[in-house]
Coordinates of C-alpha atoms in Angstrom, one line a residue:
M6 CA 102.0 -125.4 -114.3
E7 CA 102.7 -124.9 -110.6
N8 CA 100.9 -127.1 -108.0
C9 CA 98.4 -125.0 -106.0
N10 CA 98.3 -127.4 -103.1
S11 CA 101.3 -125.9 -101.4
F12 CA 100.0 -122.3 -101.5
T13 CA 98.7 -120.4 -98.5
C14 CA 97.2 -117.0 -99.1
P15 CA 99.2 -114.4 -97.1
I16 CA 96.1 -112.2 -96.6
C17 CA 93.2 -114.5 -95.7
G18 CA 95.1 -117.7 -95.0
N19 CA 93.2 -119.8 -97.5
K20 CA 94.9 -123.2 -98.3
D21 CA 92.0 -124.7 -100.3
S22 CA 93.3 -125.4 -103.8
K23 CA 89.9 -124.9 -105.4
Y24 CA 90.1 -121.2 -104.5
I25 CA 93.7 -120.9 -105.8
G26 CA 94.5 -120.0 -109.3
I27 CA 97.7 -119.3 -111.3
R28 CA 98.1 -116.2 -113.6
N29 CA 101.4 -115.5 -115.3
N30 CA 103.1 -118.2 -113.3
H31 CA 102.0 -116.5 -110.0
K32 CA 99.5 -118.0 -107.6
Y33 CA 96.6 -116.0 -106.3
C34 CA 93.6 -116.5 -104.0
R35 CA 90.1 -116.3 -105.4
K36 CA 88.6 -116.0 -101.9
C37 CA 89.9 -112.5 -101.3
L38 CA 90.7 -111.5 -104.9
T39 CA 88.3 -108.6 -104.7
F40 CA 90.0 -107.2 -101.6
R41 CA 92.9 -105.4 -103.3
G42 CA 94.0 -101.8 -103.1
Q43 CA 96.2 -99.2 -101.4
E44 CA 97.7 -100.2 -98.0
A45 CA 98.1 -98.0 -95.0
N46 CA 101.4 -96.3 -94.3
S47 CA 102.8 -97.7 -91.1
N48 CA 105.0 -94.6 -90.5
F49 CA 102.1 -92.3 -89.7
F50 CA 102.8 -89.8 -86.9
I51 CA 100.4 -90.1 -84.0
N52 CA 99.4 -87.1 -81.9
T53 CA 99.8 -88.5 -78.3
N54 CA 97.8 -85.7 -76.7
A55 CA 94.8 -87.9 -76.3
E56 CA 92.0 -86.7 -74.1
Y57 CA 88.3 -87.5 -74.3
S58 CA 85.2 -85.6 -73.0
L59 CA 81.8 -86.9 -72.0
S60 CA 78.8 -84.9 -70.8
Y61 CA 78.0 -87.7 -68.3
Q62 CA 79.7 -89.9 -65.7
L63 CA 80.2 -93.6 -66.3
T64 CA 78.5 -96.0 -63.9
D65 CA 80.4 -98.0 -61.4
D66 CA 80.1 -101.1 -63.5
Q67 CA 81.3 -99.3 -66.6
L68 CA 84.3 -97.9 -64.7
R69 CA 85.2 -101.4 -63.4
L70 CA 85.3 -102.8 -66.9
S71 CA 87.1 -99.8 -68.3
H72 CA 89.9 -100.2 -65.7
K73 CA 90.1 -103.9 -66.3
L74 CA 90.5 -103.4 -70.1
V75 CA 93.4 -101.1 -69.5
E76 CA 95.0 -103.5 -67.1
N77 CA 94.5 -106.4 -69.6
F78 CA 96.0 -104.3 -72.4
K79 CA 99.1 -103.5 -70.4
K80 CA 99.5 -107.2 -69.7
G81 CA 99.2 -108.1 -73.3
K82 CA 95.9 -109.9 -72.7
D83 CA 93.1 -110.0 -75.3
S84 CA 89.6 -109.3 -73.9
L85 CA 86.0 -110.1 -74.8
V86 CA 83.3 -107.7 -73.5
Q87 CA 80.0 -109.5 -73.3
A88 CA 77.6 -106.7 -72.5
V89 CA 73.8 -106.3 -72.8
C90 CA 72.3 -104.0 -75.4
G91 CA 72.4 -100.4 -74.1
S92 CA 75.1 -101.0 -71.5
G93 CA 77.4 -98.5 -73.1
K94 CA 80.2 -100.6 -74.6
T95 CA 81.6 -97.7 -76.5
E96 CA 82.2 -95.7 -73.3
I97 CA 83.9 -98.7 -71.7
V98 CA 86.7 -98.7 -74.3
L99 CA 87.5 -94.9 -74.2
E100 CA 90.1 -95.2 -71.5
V101 CA 92.1 -98.0 -73.2
I102 CA 91.9 -96.0 -76.5
K103 CA 93.3 -93.0 -74.7
Y104 CA 96.1 -95.0 -73.1
A105 CA 97.1 -96.6 -76.4
I106 CA 97.2 -93.3 -78.4
S107 CA 99.0 -91.6 -75.5
N108 CA 101.7 -94.2 -75.9
R109 CA 102.0 -93.7 -79.6
M110 CA 100.2 -96.9 -80.5
K111 CA 98.1 -97.5 -83.6
V112 CA 94.4 -97.9 -82.7
G113 CA 91.4 -99.1 -84.7
F114 CA 87.7 -99.6 -84.0
A115 CA 86.0 -102.0 -86.4
V116 CA 82.4 -103.0 -87.1
P117 CA 81.0 -105.1 -89.9
R118 CA 78.5 -102.5 -91.2
R119 CA 79.1 -99.3 -93.1
D120 CA 76.1 -97.4 -91.7
V121 CA 77.2 -98.1 -88.1
I122 CA 80.9 -97.1 -88.6
K123 CA 79.9 -93.8 -90.2
E124 CA 77.8 -93.0 -87.1
L125 CA 80.5 -94.1 -84.7
H126 CA 83.0 -92.0 -86.6
Q127 CA 81.0 -88.9 -85.9
R128 CA 80.6 -89.9 -82.2
F129 CA 84.3 -90.5 -81.7
K130 CA 85.2 -87.2 -83.4
S131 CA 83.0 -85.4 -80.8
I132 CA 84.7 -87.4 -77.9
F133 CA 88.4 -87.3 -78.9
T134 CA 88.5 -83.6 -80.0
N135 CA 92.4 -83.3 -79.8
N136 CA 93.0 -86.2 -82.2
R137 CA 92.5 -87.1 -85.8
V138 CA 89.7 -89.6 -86.1
G139 CA 89.5 -91.2 -89.5
V140 CA 86.9 -93.4 -91.1
V141 CA 87.5 -96.1 -93.8
Y142 CA 84.8 -98.1 -95.6
G143 CA 84.0 -99.2 -99.1
G144 CA 84.1 -96.2 -101.4
H145 CA 85.8 -94.0 -98.7
T146 CA 89.4 -95.1 -98.6
G147 CA 91.3 -91.9 -99.6
R148 CA 92.8 -91.4 -96.1
L149 CA 93.9 -94.6 -94.4
N150 CA 95.8 -93.1 -91.4
A151 CA 94.6 -91.4 -88.3
D152 CA 95.2 -91.4 -84.5
L153 CA 92.0 -93.5 -84.2
I154 CA 90.8 -95.3 -87.3
C155 CA 87.1 -96.3 -87.5
I156 CA 86.8 -99.0 -90.1
T157 CA 84.6 -101.7 -91.5
T158 CA 85.9 -105.3 -91.1
H159 CA 86.0 -105.5 -94.9
Q160 CA 88.8 -102.9 -95.1
L161 CA 91.2 -104.5 -92.6
F162 CA 93.1 -106.1 -95.4
R163 CA 94.7 -102.7 -96.0
Y164 CA 96.4 -102.8 -92.6
K165 CA 99.0 -105.6 -92.6
N166 CA 100.3 -106.2 -89.0
Y167 CA 99.3 -102.7 -88.2
F168 CA 97.2 -102.2 -85.1
D169 CA 98.6 -102.3 -81.5
L170 CA 95.0 -102.1 -80.3
L171 CA 92.1 -103.3 -82.4
I172 CA 88.6 -103.1 -81.0
V173 CA 85.9 -105.0 -82.9
D174 CA 82.3 -104.5 -82.0
E175 CA 79.3 -106.5 -83.1
V176 CA 81.3 -109.6 -83.7
D177 CA 78.1 -111.6 -84.0
A178 CA 76.8 -109.5 -86.8
F179 CA 76.4 -110.2 -90.5
P180 CA 78.5 -110.3 -92.6
Y181 CA 81.5 -110.7 -90.2
N182 CA 80.1 -113.6 -88.1
G183 CA 81.0 -116.9 -89.8
N184 CA 82.9 -115.3 -92.7
D185 CA 86.4 -116.9 -92.7
V186 CA 87.8 -114.3 -95.0
L187 CA 86.8 -111.4 -92.7
E188 CA 87.9 -113.3 -89.6
A189 CA 91.3 -113.8 -91.3
F190 CA 91.6 -110.0 -92.1
L191 CA 91.3 -109.4 -88.4
K192 CA 94.3 -111.6 -87.6
Y193 CA 96.1 -110.1 -90.6
A194 CA 95.6 -106.5 -89.3
V195 CA 96.4 -106.8 -85.5
R196 CA 99.9 -107.0 -84.2
G197 CA 99.1 -106.2 -80.5
Q198 CA 96.0 -106.7 -78.5
L199 CA 92.4 -107.4 -79.5
I200 CA 89.2 -106.4 -77.7
M201 CA 86.0 -107.9 -79.1
M202 CA 82.6 -106.8 -78.0
S203 CA 79.0 -108.1 -78.4
A204 CA 75.8 -108.5 -76.5
T205 CA 75.4 -112.0 -78.0
P206 CA 78.9 -113.3 -78.9
P207 CA 79.0 -116.5 -80.9
K208 CA 79.9 -119.8 -79.1
N209 CA 83.2 -120.1 -80.9
V210 CA 84.3 -116.6 -79.8
I211 CA 83.4 -117.4 -76.2
E212 CA 85.4 -120.6 -76.4
E213 CA 88.4 -118.7 -77.9
F214 CA 88.4 -116.1 -75.1
S215 CA 88.0 -118.8 -72.4
K216 CA 91.5 -119.9 -73.1
E217 CA 94.4 -119.1 -70.8
G218 CA 95.9 -115.7 -71.5
K219 CA 92.6 -114.2 -72.6
D220 CA 89.7 -112.7 -70.5
I221 CA 85.9 -112.4 -70.7
L222 CA 84.4 -109.3 -69.1
R223 CA 80.6 -109.3 -68.6
L224 CA 78.2 -106.4 -68.0
N225 CA 74.5 -107.3 -67.4
T226 CA 73.2 -103.9 -66.7
R227 CA 72.2 -101.0 -69.0
F228 CA 74.0 -97.7 -68.2
H229 CA 70.8 -96.1 -66.9
G230 CA 70.0 -99.1 -64.6
H231 CA 66.7 -99.9 -66.1
P232 CA 65.9 -103.5 -67.3
L233 CA 65.9 -104.6 -70.9
P234 CA 62.4 -104.6 -72.5
V235 CA 60.9 -108.1 -72.4
P236 CA 59.2 -108.8 -75.8
R237 CA 55.4 -109.3 -75.9
L238 CA 54.4 -112.2 -78.1
E239 CA 51.2 -111.9 -80.3
I240 CA 50.1 -114.9 -82.3
H241 CA 47.9 -114.0 -85.3
R242 CA 47.7 -116.1 -88.4
G243 CA 47.3 -115.0 -92.0
L244 CA 45.9 -111.6 -92.8
M245 CA 45.1 -111.1 -89.1
K246 CA 48.7 -110.3 -88.6
Y247 CA 48.3 -107.1 -90.7
F248 CA 45.1 -106.1 -88.8
Y249 CA 47.0 -106.5 -85.5
L250 CA 50.0 -104.6 -86.8
V251 CA 47.8 -101.7 -87.8
R252 CA 46.2 -101.8 -84.4
E253 CA 49.6 -101.7 -82.5
L254 CA 50.8 -98.9 -84.7
R255 CA 47.7 -96.8 -84.0
A256 CA 48.2 -97.3 -80.3
F257 CA 51.9 -96.2 -80.4
L258 CA 51.2 -93.2 -82.6
A259 CA 48.3 -92.1 -80.3
K260 CA 51.0 -91.7 -77.7
N261 CA 53.3 -89.9 -80.2
K262 CA 55.9 -92.7 -80.1
P263 CA 58.2 -93.4 -83.1
V264 CA 58.2 -97.0 -84.3
F265 CA 60.5 -99.4 -86.1
V266 CA 58.6 -102.2 -87.9
F267 CA 61.2 -104.9 -88.6
A268 CA 60.5 -107.2 -91.5
P269 CA 62.6 -110.4 -92.3
T270 CA 63.3 -109.8 -96.0
I271 CA 63.4 -106.9 -98.5
D272 CA 60.3 -108.2 -100.3
I273 CA 58.3 -108.5 -97.1
C274 CA 59.6 -105.1 -96.0
E275 CA 58.4 -103.4 -99.2
Q276 CA 55.1 -105.4 -99.1
T277 CA 54.5 -104.4 -95.5
Y278 CA 55.2 -100.7 -96.3
E279 CA 52.7 -100.8 -99.2
V280 CA 50.0 -102.1 -96.9
L281 CA 50.8 -99.7 -94.0
K282 CA 51.0 -96.5 -96.1
I283 CA 47.3 -96.9 -96.8
F284 CA 46.7 -96.3 -93.1
F285 CA 49.6 -94.1 -92.1
P286 CA 50.8 -91.1 -94.2
N287 CA 54.0 -90.4 -92.2
I288 CA 55.7 -93.6 -93.0
N289 CA 58.7 -94.8 -95.0
Y290 CA 60.9 -97.9 -95.4
V291 CA 64.6 -98.8 -95.6
H292 CA 66.7 -101.8 -96.5
S293 CA 70.2 -102.5 -97.8
K294 CA 69.3 -101.9 -101.4
K295 CA 67.5 -98.6 -100.9
E296 CA 70.0 -95.9 -102.0
D297 CA 68.5 -93.0 -100.0
R298 CA 68.3 -94.9 -96.7
S299 CA 70.7 -92.4 -94.9
E300 CA 68.4 -89.5 -95.8
V301 CA 65.3 -91.5 -94.8
I302 CA 66.8 -92.4 -91.4
E303 CA 67.8 -88.8 -90.8
A304 CA 64.3 -87.7 -91.7
F305 CA 62.9 -90.2 -89.2
R306 CA 65.2 -88.8 -86.5
N307 CA 63.9 -85.4 -87.3
K308 CA 60.3 -86.7 -86.9
K309 CA 59.3 -86.3 -90.5
Y310 CA 58.3 -89.9 -90.3
K311 CA 56.8 -91.7 -87.3
V312 CA 57.0 -95.2 -88.7
L313 CA 59.9 -96.8 -90.4
V314 CA 59.6 -100.3 -91.9
T315 CA 63.1 -101.9 -92.0
T316 CA 65.1 -105.0 -92.5
A317 CA 68.0 -105.9 -90.3
V318 CA 70.0 -102.9 -91.5
L319 CA 68.7 -101.0 -88.4
E320 CA 69.2 -104.0 -86.1
R321 CA 72.3 -102.3 -84.5
G322 CA 74.0 -99.0 -84.0
V323 CA 70.9 -96.8 -84.0
T324 CA 69.6 -94.9 -81.0
V325 CA 66.2 -93.1 -81.1
K326 CA 64.5 -91.6 -78.1
D327 CA 61.2 -93.2 -77.1
L328 CA 61.5 -95.8 -79.9
Q329 CA 59.1 -98.7 -79.9
V330 CA 59.7 -101.9 -81.9
I331 CA 57.5 -104.3 -83.7
I332 CA 59.1 -107.4 -85.3
F333 CA 56.7 -108.5 -88.0
Q334 CA 56.7 -112.2 -88.9
A335 CA 59.1 -112.8 -86.0
D336 CA 58.8 -116.6 -86.6
H337 CA 60.7 -116.3 -89.9
A338 CA 63.8 -118.5 -90.1
I339 CA 66.0 -115.5 -90.6
Y340 CA 65.5 -114.4 -87.0
S341 CA 67.9 -116.1 -84.6
S342 CA 67.6 -115.5 -80.9
Q343 CA 70.7 -113.3 -81.1
A344 CA 69.1 -111.2 -83.8
L345 CA 65.8 -110.9 -81.8
I346 CA 67.8 -109.8 -78.7
Q347 CA 69.7 -107.2 -80.7
I348 CA 66.5 -105.8 -82.3
S349 CA 64.8 -105.7 -78.8
G350 CA 67.8 -103.7 -77.6
R351 CA 66.9 -100.8 -79.8
V352 CA 64.3 -99.8 -77.2
G353 CA 64.9 -97.8 -74.1
R354 CA 68.4 -96.7 -74.9
K355 CA 68.1 -93.1 -73.6
K356 CA 68.4 -92.2 -69.9
D357 CA 65.4 -89.8 -70.1
A358 CA 63.4 -92.5 -72.0
P359 CA 64.6 -95.9 -70.6
T360 CA 61.5 -97.9 -71.2
G361 CA 59.4 -99.0 -74.2
D362 CA 57.7 -101.9 -75.9
V363 CA 58.9 -104.7 -78.1
V364 CA 56.2 -106.7 -79.8
F365 CA 56.7 -110.0 -81.7
I366 CA 53.9 -110.6 -84.2
A367 CA 54.0 -114.1 -85.6
D368 CA 51.9 -117.2 -86.8
K369 CA 53.6 -119.3 -84.1
K370 CA 56.1 -119.2 -81.2
T371 CA 59.5 -120.5 -82.2
N372 CA 62.4 -121.8 -80.1
E373 CA 64.4 -118.7 -81.1
M374 CA 61.8 -116.4 -79.7
E375 CA 61.6 -118.3 -76.5
I376 CA 65.4 -118.3 -76.1
C377 CA 65.4 -114.5 -76.7
I378 CA 62.7 -113.8 -74.1
N379 CA 64.4 -116.1 -71.5
E380 CA 67.8 -114.6 -72.1
I381 CA 66.5 -111.1 -71.6
K382 CA 64.7 -112.1 -68.4
R383 CA 67.9 -113.8 -67.2
A384 CA 69.9 -110.6 -67.8
N385 CA 67.2 -108.5 -66.0
S386 CA 67.4 -110.8 -63.0
N387 CA 70.9 -109.6 -62.4
L388 CA 69.8 -106.0 -61.7

C-alpha cells in the first residue's frame, strides 16, 4: 500500500495523512471528498460590453474607494475593504467589475451563504443589464459560466485557476471563516487579483493584507451619512426577559415598525416564537432548517408579518425599510462582538429610513457586547 504522508490534495491543499485514503491504488482526500462535480469551462466567451446603471449617485467616500480598487487591480494588488455595515460595499466594486469584464477577464463574486448569493444575483442582474449574470450554489450548478458569476464559497472548487478577479464578501461569516477547506478553495479558484470585504474582518485576514503588495481600504461612514445605531442594553433575568421582550415588541408595533427578534439557537428560536405568538398574531420564524424560509422572508417583506424570530440566517444580506432589531439572550456564547455588530447593522440601511433601534436583552453584560458597543461608537466618531 502507498504511503499517504507524501500526498498533498490538489484541491484543498491538505497534507494531513489522517484525512488521506487510498482507493484502487489512488490517493484521495477525505477533507474535500464531498466537493466533487462538473468543472467550469475556461473557454467561455465574455461579452465585453459591460455597463452598469444605478438610480443614485455614489458618495465621495464610495467613489474614492471605487477608484482605488480599480487602480490596485491594474497594478496586480489584492485589496481588503473594511467598511461599516450599510456603507455600500457592493456599489464600491461595480467599477472594478466593469473594468475586468470590459477587458475580457473572468469575474466572480462569492459569499459564504446561499440565501445571500441568491439575493445578490438578482441585484447584479438589475445593475449589469448588458451582461450575463449567473448564480452557482448547492443544487443550482447547471450553468457554471457567465460574464459575472455569483457563487457561494462552497462551489469555488469547480473553478480551477479560473478567476482574474474574485471578490469575496462577508469573509468573517460562517461557514467560511476559519474553514481551511473553503479558504483553500479560494486560492484554488483565483489566478488574478482578490478583493475581500467585511465590516468585521478576522485578525488573520487583516494581517495578511497588511503585507507588502496588498492594500487595506477603510470606509467608516454609511452611504447616507447617518451613524450606526448604538445598541441599548437591557438586563432582565429569568422569565422577566420574556415580559420585557413582549413590552419592546408592543412599543415597536404601536409605531408600525417591522422587527427582527434574533435568537442564538434553533431551539431557542422556536421556543421564543411559541411564546410570542400568544401575544402577536402577525408573527413567524425562520432558521437554517426551516424549508419555507424564503417564502416566509418574502411574506415579511410584503408586510404579512410584522415580527420575525430568526437565528443568524438573517444576520447578513437583508435590507428591510424601518427595521428594528432585538437580540434576545444577547449574552449567549454564540454571539461574538463581530456577530453583534453585523446584526446591529441590519437597522437603518435605507436612505429614507436611516435610523432605528437595536436592543440587547440579556441576563448580564458580556465583554463581547461591550466590544460591539464601543466599536460602533468608535466608527460613529469618524463621521
